[in-house]
mmCIF file of C-alpha atoms (C1' of nucleotides) in Angstrom:
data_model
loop_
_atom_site.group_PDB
_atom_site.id
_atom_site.type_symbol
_atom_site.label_atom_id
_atom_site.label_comp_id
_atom_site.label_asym_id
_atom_site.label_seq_id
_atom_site.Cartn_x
_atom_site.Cartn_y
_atom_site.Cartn_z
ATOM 1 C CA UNK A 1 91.438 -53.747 -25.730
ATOM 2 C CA UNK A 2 90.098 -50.598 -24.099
ATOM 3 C CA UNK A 3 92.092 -50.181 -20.985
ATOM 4 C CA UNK A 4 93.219 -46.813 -22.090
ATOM 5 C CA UNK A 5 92.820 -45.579 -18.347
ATOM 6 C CA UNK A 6 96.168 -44.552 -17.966
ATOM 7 C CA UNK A 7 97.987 -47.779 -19.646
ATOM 8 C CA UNK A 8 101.410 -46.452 -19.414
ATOM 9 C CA UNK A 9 101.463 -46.487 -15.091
ATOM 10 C CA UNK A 10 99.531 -50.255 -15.376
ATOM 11 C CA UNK A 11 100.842 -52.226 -18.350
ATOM 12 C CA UNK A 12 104.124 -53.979 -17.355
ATOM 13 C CA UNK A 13 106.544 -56.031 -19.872
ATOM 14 C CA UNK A 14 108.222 -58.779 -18.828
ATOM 15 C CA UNK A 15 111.418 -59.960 -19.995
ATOM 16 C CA UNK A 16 113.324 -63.408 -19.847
ATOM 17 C CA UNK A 17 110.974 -65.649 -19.085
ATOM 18 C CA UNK A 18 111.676 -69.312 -19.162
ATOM 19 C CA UNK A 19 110.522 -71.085 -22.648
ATOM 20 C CA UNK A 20 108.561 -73.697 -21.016
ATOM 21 C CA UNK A 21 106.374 -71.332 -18.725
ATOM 22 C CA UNK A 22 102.656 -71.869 -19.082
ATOM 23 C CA UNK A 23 100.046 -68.665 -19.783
ATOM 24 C CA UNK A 24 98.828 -69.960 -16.563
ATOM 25 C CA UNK A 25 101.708 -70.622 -14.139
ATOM 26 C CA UNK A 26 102.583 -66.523 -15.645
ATOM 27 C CA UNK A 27 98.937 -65.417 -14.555
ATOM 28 C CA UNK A 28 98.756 -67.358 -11.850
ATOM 29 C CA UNK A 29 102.719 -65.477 -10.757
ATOM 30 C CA UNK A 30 101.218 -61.834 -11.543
ATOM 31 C CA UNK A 31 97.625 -62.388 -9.630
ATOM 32 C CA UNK A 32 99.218 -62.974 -6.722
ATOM 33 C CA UNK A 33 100.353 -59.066 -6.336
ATOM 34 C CA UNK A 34 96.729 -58.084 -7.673
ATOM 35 C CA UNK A 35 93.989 -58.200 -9.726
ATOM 36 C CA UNK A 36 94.793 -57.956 -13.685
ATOM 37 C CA UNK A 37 93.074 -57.087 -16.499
ATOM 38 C CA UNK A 38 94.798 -58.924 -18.883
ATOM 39 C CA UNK A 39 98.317 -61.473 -19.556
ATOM 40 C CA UNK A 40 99.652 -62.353 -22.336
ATOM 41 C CA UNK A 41 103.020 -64.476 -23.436
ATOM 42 C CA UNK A 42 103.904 -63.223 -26.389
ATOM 43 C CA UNK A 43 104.229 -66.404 -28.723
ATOM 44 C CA UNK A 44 104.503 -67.750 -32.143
ATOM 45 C CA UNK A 45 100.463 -67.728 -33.719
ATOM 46 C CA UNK A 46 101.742 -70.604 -36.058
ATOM 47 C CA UNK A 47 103.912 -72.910 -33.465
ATOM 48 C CA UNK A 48 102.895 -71.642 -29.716
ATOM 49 C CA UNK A 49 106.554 -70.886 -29.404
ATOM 50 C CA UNK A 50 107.081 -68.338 -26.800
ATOM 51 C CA UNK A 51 109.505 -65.762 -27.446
ATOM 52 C CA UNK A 52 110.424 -65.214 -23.868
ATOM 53 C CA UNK A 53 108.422 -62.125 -22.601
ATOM 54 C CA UNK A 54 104.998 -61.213 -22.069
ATOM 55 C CA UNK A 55 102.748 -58.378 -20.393
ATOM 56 C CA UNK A 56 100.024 -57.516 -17.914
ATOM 57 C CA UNK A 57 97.766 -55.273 -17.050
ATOM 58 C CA UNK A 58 96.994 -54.716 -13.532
ATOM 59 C CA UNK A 59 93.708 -53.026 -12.773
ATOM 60 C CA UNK A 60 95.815 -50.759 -10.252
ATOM 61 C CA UNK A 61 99.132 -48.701 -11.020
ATOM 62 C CA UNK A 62 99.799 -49.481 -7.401
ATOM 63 C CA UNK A 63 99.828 -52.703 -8.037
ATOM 64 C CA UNK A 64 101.866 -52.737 -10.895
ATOM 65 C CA UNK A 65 104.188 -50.621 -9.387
ATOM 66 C CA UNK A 66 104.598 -53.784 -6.673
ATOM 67 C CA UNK A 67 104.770 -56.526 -9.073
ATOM 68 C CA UNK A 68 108.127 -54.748 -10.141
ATOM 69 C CA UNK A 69 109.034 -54.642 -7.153
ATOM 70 C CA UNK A 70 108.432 -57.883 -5.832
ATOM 71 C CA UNK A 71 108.585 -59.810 -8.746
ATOM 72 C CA UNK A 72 111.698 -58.222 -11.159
ATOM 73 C CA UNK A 73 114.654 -60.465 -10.844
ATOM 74 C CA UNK A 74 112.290 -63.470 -9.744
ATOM 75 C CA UNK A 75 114.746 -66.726 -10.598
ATOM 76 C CA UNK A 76 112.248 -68.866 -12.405
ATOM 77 C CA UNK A 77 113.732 -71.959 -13.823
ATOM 78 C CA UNK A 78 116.540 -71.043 -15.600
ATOM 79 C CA UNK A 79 116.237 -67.620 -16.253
ATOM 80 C CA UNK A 80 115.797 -64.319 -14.292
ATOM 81 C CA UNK A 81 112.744 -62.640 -15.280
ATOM 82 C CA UNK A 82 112.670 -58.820 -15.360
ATOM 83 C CA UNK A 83 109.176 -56.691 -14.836
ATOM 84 C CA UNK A 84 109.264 -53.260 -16.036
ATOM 85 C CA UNK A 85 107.083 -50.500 -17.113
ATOM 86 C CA UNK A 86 106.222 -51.604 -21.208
ATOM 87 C CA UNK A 87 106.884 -48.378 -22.974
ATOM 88 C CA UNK A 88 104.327 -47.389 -25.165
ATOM 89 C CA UNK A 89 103.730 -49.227 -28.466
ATOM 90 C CA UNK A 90 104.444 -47.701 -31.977
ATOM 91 C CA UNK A 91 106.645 -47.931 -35.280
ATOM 92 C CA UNK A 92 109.266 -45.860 -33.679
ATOM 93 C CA UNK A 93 110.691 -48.328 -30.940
ATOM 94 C CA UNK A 94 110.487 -51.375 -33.885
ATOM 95 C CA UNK A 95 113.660 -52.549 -35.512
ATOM 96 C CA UNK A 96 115.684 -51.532 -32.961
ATOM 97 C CA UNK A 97 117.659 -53.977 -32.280
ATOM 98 C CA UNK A 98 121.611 -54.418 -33.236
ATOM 99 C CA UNK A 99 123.599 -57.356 -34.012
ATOM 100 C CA UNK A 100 127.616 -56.573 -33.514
ATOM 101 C CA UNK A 101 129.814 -58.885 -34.432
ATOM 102 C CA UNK A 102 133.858 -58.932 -33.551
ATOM 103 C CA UNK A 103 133.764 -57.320 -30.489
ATOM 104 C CA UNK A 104 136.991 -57.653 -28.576
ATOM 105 C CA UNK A 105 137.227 -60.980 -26.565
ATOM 106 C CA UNK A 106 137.583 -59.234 -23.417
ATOM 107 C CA UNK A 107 134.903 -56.974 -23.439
ATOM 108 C CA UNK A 108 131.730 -56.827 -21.320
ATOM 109 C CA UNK A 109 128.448 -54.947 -21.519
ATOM 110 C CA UNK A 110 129.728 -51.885 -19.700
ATOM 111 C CA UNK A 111 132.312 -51.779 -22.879
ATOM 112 C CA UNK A 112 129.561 -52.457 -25.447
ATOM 113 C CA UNK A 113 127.620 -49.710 -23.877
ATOM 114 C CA UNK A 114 130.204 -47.105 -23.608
ATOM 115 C CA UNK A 115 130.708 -47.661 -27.512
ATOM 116 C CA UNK A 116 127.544 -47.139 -28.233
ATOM 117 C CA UNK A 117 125.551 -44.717 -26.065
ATOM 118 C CA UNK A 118 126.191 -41.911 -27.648
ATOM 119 C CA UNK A 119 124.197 -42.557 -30.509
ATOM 120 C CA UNK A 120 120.655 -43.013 -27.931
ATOM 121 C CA UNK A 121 119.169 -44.656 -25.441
ATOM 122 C CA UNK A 122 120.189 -48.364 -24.956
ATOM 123 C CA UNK A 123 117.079 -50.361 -23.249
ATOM 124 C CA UNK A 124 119.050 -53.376 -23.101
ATOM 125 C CA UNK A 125 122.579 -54.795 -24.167
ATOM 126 C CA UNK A 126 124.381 -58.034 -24.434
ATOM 127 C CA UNK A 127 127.480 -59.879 -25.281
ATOM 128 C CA UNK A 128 126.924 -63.734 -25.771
ATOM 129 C CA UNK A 129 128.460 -66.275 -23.941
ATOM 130 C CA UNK A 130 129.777 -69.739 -24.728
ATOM 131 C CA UNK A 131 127.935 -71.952 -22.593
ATOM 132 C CA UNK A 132 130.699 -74.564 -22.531
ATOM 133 C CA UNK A 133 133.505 -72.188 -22.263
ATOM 134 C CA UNK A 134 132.614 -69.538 -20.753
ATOM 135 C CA UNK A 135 134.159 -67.397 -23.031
ATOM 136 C CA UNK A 136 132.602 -64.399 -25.313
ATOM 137 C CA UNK A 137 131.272 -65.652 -28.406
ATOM 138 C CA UNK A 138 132.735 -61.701 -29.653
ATOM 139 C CA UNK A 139 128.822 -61.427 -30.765
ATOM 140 C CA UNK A 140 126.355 -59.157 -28.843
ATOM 141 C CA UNK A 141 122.959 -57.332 -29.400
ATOM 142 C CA UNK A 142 122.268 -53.571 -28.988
ATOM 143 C CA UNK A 143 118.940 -52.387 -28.315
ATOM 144 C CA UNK A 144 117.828 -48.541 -28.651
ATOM 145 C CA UNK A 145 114.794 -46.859 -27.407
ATOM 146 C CA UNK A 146 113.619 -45.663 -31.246
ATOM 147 C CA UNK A 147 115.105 -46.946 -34.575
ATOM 148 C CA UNK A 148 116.555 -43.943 -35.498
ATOM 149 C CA UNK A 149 118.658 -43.874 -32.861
ATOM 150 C CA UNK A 150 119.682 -47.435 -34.170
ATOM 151 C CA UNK A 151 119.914 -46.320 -37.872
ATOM 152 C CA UNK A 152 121.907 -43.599 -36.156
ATOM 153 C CA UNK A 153 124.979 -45.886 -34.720
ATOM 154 C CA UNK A 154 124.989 -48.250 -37.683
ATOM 155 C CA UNK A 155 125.859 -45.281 -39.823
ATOM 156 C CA UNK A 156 128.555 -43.469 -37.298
ATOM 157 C CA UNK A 157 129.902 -47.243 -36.175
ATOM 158 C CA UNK A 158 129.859 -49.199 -38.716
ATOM 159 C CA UNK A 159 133.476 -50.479 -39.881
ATOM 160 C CA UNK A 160 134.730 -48.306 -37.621
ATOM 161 C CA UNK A 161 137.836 -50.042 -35.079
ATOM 162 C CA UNK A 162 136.835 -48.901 -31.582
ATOM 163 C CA UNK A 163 139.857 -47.234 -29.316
ATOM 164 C CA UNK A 164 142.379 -50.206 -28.572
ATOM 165 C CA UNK A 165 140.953 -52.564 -30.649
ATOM 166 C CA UNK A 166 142.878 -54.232 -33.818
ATOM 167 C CA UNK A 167 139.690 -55.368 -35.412
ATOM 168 C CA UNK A 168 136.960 -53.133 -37.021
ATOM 169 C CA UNK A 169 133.869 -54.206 -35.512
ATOM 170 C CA UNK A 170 130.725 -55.316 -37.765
ATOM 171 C CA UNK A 171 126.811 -54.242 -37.426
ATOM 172 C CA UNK A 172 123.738 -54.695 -38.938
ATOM 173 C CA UNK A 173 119.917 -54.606 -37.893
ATOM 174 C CA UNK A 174 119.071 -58.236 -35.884
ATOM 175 C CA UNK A 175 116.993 -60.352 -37.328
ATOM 176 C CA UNK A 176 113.352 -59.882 -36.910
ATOM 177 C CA UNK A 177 112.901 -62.520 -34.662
ATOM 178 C CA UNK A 178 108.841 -62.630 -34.168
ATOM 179 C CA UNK A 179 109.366 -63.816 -38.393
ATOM 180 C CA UNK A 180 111.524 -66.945 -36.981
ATOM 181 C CA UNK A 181 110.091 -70.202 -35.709
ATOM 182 C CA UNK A 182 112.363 -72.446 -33.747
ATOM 183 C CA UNK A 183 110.540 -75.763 -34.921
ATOM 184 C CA UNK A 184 112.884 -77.747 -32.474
ATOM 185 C CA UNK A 185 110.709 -76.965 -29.543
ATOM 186 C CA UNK A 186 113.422 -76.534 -27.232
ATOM 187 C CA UNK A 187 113.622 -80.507 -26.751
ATOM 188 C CA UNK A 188 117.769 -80.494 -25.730
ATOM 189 C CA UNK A 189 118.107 -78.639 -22.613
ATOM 190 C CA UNK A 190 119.772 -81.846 -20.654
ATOM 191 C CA UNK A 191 119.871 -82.044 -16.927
ATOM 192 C CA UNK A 192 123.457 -81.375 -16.265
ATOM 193 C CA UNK A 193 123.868 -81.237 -12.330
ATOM 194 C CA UNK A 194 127.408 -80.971 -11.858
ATOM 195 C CA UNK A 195 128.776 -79.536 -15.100
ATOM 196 C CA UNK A 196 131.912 -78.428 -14.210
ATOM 197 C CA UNK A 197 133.391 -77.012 -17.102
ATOM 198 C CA UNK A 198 137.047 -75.609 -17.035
ATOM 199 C CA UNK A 199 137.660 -72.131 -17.369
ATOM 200 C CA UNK A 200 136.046 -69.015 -15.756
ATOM 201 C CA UNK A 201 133.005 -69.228 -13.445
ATOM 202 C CA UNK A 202 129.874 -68.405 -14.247
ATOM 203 C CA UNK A 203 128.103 -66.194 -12.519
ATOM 204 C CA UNK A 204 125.003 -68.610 -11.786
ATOM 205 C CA UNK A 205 126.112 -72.358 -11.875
ATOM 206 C CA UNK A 206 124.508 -74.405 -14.347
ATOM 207 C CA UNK A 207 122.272 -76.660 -12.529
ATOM 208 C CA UNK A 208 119.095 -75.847 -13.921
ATOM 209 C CA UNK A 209 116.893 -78.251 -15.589
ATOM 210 C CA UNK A 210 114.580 -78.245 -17.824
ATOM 211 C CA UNK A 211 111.765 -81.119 -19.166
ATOM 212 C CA UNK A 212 112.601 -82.685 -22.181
ATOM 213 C CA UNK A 213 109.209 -82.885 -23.960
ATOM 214 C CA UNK A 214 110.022 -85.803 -25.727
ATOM 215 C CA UNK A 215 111.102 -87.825 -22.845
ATOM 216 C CA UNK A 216 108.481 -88.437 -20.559
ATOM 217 C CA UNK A 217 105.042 -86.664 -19.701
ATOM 218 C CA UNK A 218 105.872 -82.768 -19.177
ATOM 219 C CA UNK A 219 103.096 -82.851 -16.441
ATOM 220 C CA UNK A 220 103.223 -86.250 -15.466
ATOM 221 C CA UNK A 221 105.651 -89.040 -13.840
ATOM 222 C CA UNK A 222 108.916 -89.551 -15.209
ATOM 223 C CA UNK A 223 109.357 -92.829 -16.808
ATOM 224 C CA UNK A 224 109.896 -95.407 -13.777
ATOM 225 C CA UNK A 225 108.195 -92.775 -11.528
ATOM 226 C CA UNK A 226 105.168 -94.485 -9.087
ATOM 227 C CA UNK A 227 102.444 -91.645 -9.145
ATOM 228 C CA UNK A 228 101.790 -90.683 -5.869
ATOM 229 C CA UNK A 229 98.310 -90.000 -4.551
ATOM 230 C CA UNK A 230 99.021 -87.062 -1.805
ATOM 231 C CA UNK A 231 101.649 -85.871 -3.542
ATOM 232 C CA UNK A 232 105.511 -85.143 -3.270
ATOM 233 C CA UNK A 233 105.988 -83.032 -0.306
ATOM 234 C CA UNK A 234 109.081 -80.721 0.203
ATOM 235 C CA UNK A 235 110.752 -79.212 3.019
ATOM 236 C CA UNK A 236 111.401 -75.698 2.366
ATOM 237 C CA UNK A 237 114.613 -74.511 4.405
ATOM 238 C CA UNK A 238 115.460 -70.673 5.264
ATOM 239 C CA UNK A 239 113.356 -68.791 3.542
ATOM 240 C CA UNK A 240 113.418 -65.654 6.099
ATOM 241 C CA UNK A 241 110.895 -64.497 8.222
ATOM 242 C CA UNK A 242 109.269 -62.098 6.027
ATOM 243 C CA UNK A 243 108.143 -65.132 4.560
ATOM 244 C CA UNK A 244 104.296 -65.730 3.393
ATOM 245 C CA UNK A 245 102.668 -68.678 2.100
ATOM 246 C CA UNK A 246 102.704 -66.130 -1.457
ATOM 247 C CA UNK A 247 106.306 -66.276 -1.009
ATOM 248 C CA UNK A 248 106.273 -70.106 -1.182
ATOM 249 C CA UNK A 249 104.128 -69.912 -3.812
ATOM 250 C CA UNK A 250 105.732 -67.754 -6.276
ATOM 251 C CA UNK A 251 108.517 -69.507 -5.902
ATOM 252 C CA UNK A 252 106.887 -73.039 -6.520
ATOM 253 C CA UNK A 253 104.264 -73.278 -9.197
ATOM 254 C CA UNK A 254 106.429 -71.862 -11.942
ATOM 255 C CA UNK A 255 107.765 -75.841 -11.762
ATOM 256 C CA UNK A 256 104.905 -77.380 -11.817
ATOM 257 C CA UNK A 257 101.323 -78.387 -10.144
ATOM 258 C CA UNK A 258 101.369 -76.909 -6.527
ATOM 259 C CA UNK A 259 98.984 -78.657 -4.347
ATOM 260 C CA UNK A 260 99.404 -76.589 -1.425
ATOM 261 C CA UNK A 261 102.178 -74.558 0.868
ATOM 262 C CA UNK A 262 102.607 -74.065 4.188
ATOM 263 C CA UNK A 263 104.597 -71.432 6.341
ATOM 264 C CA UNK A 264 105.183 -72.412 9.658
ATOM 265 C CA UNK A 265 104.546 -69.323 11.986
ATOM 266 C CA UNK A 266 105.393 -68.654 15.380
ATOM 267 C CA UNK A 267 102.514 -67.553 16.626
ATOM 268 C CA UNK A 268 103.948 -65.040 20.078
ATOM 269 C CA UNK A 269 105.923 -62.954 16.471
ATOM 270 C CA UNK A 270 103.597 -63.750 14.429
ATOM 271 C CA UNK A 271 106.092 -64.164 11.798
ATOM 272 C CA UNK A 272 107.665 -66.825 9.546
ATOM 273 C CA UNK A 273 109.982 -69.472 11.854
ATOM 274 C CA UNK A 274 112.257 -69.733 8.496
ATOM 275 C CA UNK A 275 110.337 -72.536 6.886
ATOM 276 C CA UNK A 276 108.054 -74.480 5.269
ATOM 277 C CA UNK A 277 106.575 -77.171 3.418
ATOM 278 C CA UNK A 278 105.312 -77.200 -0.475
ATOM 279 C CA UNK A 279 103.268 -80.319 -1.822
ATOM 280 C CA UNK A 280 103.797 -80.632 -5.859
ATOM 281 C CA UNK A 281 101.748 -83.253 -7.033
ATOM 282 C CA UNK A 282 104.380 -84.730 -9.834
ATOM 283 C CA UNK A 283 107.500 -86.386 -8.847
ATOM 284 C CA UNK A 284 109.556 -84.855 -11.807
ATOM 285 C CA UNK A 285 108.307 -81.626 -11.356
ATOM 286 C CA UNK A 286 109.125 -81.354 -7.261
ATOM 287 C CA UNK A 287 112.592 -82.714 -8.313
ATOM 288 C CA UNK A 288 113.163 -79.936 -10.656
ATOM 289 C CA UNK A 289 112.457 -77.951 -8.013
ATOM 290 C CA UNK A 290 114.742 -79.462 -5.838
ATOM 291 C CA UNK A 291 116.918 -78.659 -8.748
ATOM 292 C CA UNK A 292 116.741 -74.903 -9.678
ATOM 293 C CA UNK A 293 115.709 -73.596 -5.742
ATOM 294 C CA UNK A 294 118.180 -75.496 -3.686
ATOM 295 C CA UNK A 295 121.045 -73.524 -3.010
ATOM 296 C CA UNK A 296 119.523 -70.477 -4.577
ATOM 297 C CA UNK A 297 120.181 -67.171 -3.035
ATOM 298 C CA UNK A 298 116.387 -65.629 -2.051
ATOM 299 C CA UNK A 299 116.172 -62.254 -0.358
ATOM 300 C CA UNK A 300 119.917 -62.400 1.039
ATOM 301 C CA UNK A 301 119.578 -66.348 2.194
ATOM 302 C CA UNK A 302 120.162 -69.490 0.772
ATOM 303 C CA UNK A 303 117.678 -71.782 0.314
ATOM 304 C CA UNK A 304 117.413 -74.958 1.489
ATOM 305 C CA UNK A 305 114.786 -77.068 -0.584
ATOM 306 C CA UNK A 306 114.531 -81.149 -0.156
ATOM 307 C CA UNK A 307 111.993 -83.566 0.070
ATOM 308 C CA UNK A 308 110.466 -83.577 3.346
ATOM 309 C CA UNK A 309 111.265 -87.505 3.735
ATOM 310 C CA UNK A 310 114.488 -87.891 3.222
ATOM 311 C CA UNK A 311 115.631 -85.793 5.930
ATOM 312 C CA UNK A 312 112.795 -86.552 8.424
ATOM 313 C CA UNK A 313 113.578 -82.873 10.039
ATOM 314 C CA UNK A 314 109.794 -82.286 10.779
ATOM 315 C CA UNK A 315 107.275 -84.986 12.260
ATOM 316 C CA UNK A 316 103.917 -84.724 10.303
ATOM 317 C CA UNK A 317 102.637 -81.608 8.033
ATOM 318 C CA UNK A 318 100.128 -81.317 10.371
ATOM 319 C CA UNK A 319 97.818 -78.735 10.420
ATOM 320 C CA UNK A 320 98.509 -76.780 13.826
ATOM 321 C CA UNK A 321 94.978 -76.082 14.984
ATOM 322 C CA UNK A 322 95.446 -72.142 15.242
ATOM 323 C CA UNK A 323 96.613 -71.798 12.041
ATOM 324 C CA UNK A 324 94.682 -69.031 10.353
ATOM 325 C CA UNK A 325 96.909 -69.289 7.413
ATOM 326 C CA UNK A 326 94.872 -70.451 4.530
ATOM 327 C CA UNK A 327 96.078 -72.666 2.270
ATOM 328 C CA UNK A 328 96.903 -71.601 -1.228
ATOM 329 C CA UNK A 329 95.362 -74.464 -3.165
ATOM 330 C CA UNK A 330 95.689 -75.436 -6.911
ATOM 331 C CA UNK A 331 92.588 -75.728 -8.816
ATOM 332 C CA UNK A 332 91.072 -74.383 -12.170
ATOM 333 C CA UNK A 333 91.444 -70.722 -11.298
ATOM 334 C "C1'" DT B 1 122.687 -66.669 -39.244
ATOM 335 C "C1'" DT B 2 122.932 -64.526 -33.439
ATOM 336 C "C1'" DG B 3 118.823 -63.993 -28.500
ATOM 337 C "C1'" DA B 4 114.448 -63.368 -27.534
ATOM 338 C "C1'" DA B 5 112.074 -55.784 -25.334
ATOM 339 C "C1'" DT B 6 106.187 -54.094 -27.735
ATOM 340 C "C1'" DT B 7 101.039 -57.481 -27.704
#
DNA sequence: TTGAATT
């Protein structure tokens, strides 16, 4: 490419984004905020696996500079995505990532950190979790701005039995992980709406779902499903009244076909009443919406997402007359 | 043998 106007204020990285999202559903997320010269998932050439982050261009630093804001800690699916300025590319930031094992059960990231920032500049830590306990796994991943800076705590850290601890704690360089291929596409991530496991709360309840690929038509009806002509229309609950159809939007098509939103306004504040209505055209995708954005805390509120029908709260979708909203519509963009 | 932060 030969963006080199000033790539450092427009390229943006993002981090943690769910495996299943589309290189559409992500451009179609980043447009909204403003025109882009380029997105990209980063993903497996061989397999099409995606290894969870990606980057854009925008054609404006301004609007970069609003995608992070808008758009960094974006719930989408199962994960939280993060949008950040990508630091610029070169040998020097490669290879350096940590892999600690033994860490004290107790510990969090703040202790992981403390241990090892005085050897550089940690872009991002972690300590992993057992999903069914809750508990640490005593594993965790360092990652430094440069590689020397990693080289540089392996050397002063290695072996070594951190203040209070009994065990000496164990490090080596993580794997390179663009040279592994998950050939299990990711098929066993089981609804699970009520898994109430014992032990310590999480801090986001596990109640997000994801398609099985092998089960069923990933953009089509669940088995058993009756395909519905107009649609699968959803009432959209306290959402704020900041609220734009965009807001309904971003928040939709990352599960799926969105045929089109609708913010009801009131007209005298010309501002959001608090809700809306989203029409997904698959039955399995608007119920995995259902899934992941009901209940989920949005911009200080919690959401309220249903299927308009059940709960006949509104009469008809109708079209109020005034409306100057336009409708965001779903087509080959 | 770990999650997924440099195209």
């Amino acid at each position: 490419m030969e963006d080199q106007n000033d790539d450092s204020s427009t390229n943006l990285i993002i981090n943690y984004l769910p495996q299943t999202l589309t290189d559409e559903e992500f451009r179609s997320l980043f447009l909204s905020v403003g025109p882009i010269s380029s997105s990209k998932i980063v993903r497996d050439k061989a397999t099409n696996y995606s290894y969870g982050f990606g980057f854009v261009v925008y054609e404006r630093a301004q609007d970069a500079q609003r995608a992070i804001e808008t758009l960094s800690g974006l719930q989408l699916q199962n994960k939280r995505i993060k949008v950040a300025h990508a630091r610029p590319s070169g040998d020097q930031i490669k290879g350096a990532n940590l892999y600690v094992r033994n860490l004290p059960s107790h510990w969090t990231e703040t202790e992981l950190n403390k241990l090892f920032q005085p050897y550089g500049k940690i872009i991002q830590s972690r300590i992993l979790i057992d999903l069914g306990t809750g508990l640490s796994r005593r594993v965790g991943f360092v990652l430094y701005d440069t590689r020397d800076e990693a080289e540089n705590a392996i050397k002063c850290l290695s072996g070594k039995t951190p203040e209070g601890c009994t065990e000496p704690i164990m490090i080596k360089f993580a794997d390179d992980n663009t040279k592994k291929i998950k050939q299990q596409a990711q098929v066993q991530y089981v609804p699970i709406p009520n898994f109430a496991a014992p032990g310590p709360m999480r801090t986001q309840p596990n109640r997000f779902q994801r398609f099985n690929p092998m089960a069923g038509n990933f953009n089509g009806q669940g088995p058993g499903m009756v395909p519905n002509q107009g649609g699968y229309t959803l009432f959209v609950y306290n959402i704020g009244f900041q609220a734009t159809d965009r807001t309904l939007w971003q928040l939709f098509s990352p599960f799926g076909t969105v045929q089109k939103v609708n913010i009801m306004l009131d007209h005298e504040k010309n501002q959001c009443k608090g809700y809306g209505f989203v029409t997904m055209t698959n039955y399995q995708e608007a119920q995995n919406a259902i899934n992941c954005l009901n209940g989920f805390f949005f911009q200080g509120r919690v959401l309220q997402v249903s299927f308009k029908n059940q709960n006949q709260q509104q009469p008809q979708q109708q079209q109020p007359q005034m409306q100057p909203q336009q409708q965001v519509t779903l087509g080959n963009q």
